[in-house]
Amino acid sequence: MAFDIVKYTRASDAVGWGDLDFDEFERNPLPQHTLRSLRYMCDVEYHTVCYLRDMLTTPSHKEPEIAAFMTMWNREEFWHGEALAAVLERHDIHVDYSALKAKRLKLGFKDRLDPIKQSFGSNLIGLDFAAVHMAWGAANEWSANAAYHRLAALEGSEHPVLAELLKRIAQQETKHVAFYATQARERLAKSKKARVIARFALRKFWGPVGSTIAEPDEVKHVMGHLFQGSEGRKLVRGIDTHIARLPGLDGLMIVENSLEARGITAEDLEPTPEPAAA
Ligand SMILES: [Fe+2]
Ligand SMILES: [Fe+2]
């Protein structure tokens, strides 16, 4: 099904949470391991602007539909960060967007796509770069969508307010998936070179969303929290199945492999007890 970019840009809006009772977090705070994961997710969402900045130097921004999408997408991801920051704030965890952004921009953040640009240099131009970029984005959005649904399911019975917020965020991630996957499908189908490069790039360079900006321990915590065990593994295989259905990407298991490499297995482990409150 075609993605209607005009409809999307007209309807794009901040994720709503003004009607949700965040006072509930003060009556019934979230557990530490969930706050740690939310902090990671908040950072990743806020980081989108740096990613966008890098993308604007690539051939993708010359594609009008991609440029239109990325403008709205960047705002929506920022608002996801803002919503998660508001939840964290109720737990005395302060995430300062401006400070975060200034630090990242100063450090000269480089995305994982950078080595791909370097590896292929001028061979990777125009439409082929956009195809790889779209496949990459689709893998990331499928992952984000699965992560939010998973956390909503894990916390749903104890913390329905959080679960509702996460479901609303995931609804927008579903639209992001639709854009990236539609673009990737069409562009990869048209170019053998793009298929070869996308396959190589995803297999060699892809890592869990956020793994270029967070400490390895944090990546391991979040991936373990959300994807360790048989239920998590089912979701991870679902993401890989979606990716592998894109033209030229059959048989890839990039998400499962990246988790295995970090010691996140399909084995159901006993949850580690929460540290006692100080
Ligand atoms: Fe998001
Ligand atoms: Fe997204």
GROMACS .gro file of N, CA and C and ligand atoms in nm, residues 45 73 77 80 141 144 172-173 176-177 180, ligand 2:
model
   34
   45GLU      N    1   1.536   0.927   2.159
   45GLU     CA    2   1.436   1.012   2.092
   45GLU      C    3   1.490   1.154   2.075
   73TRP      N    4   0.888   1.379   1.099
   73TRP     CA    5   0.935   1.266   1.180
   73TRP      C    6   1.025   1.316   1.294
   77GLU      N    7   0.958   1.258   1.692
   77GLU     CA    8   1.055   1.189   1.779
   77GLU      C    9   1.094   1.281   1.896
   80HIS      N   10   0.831   1.262   2.145
   80HIS     CA   11   0.839   1.135   2.221
   80HIS      C   12   0.938   1.155   2.337
  141GLU      N   13   1.294   0.166   1.305
  141GLU     CA   14   1.156   0.195   1.346
  141GLU      C   15   1.083   0.068   1.388
  144ALA      N   16   1.200   0.017   1.736
  144ALA     CA   17   1.141   0.111   1.833
  144ALA      C   18   0.997   0.070   1.864
  172GLN      N   19   0.266   0.610   1.662
  172GLN     CA   20   0.339   0.697   1.569
  172GLN      C   21   0.458   0.623   1.509
  173GLU      N   22   0.520   0.537   1.588
  173GLU     CA   23   0.632   0.458   1.532
  173GLU      C   24   0.581   0.369   1.418
  176HIS      N   25   0.594   0.564   1.114
  176HIS     CA   26   0.733   0.579   1.068
  176HIS      C   27   0.776   0.452   0.994
  177VAL      N   28   0.742   0.338   1.052
  177VAL     CA   29   0.772   0.210   0.986
  177VAL      C   30   0.714   0.210   0.846
  180TYR      N   31   0.926   0.434   0.600
  180TYR     CA   32   1.059   0.381   0.567
  180TYR      C   33   1.048   0.250   0.489
  280FE      FE   34   1.014   0.661   1.506
   0.00000   0.00000   0.00000
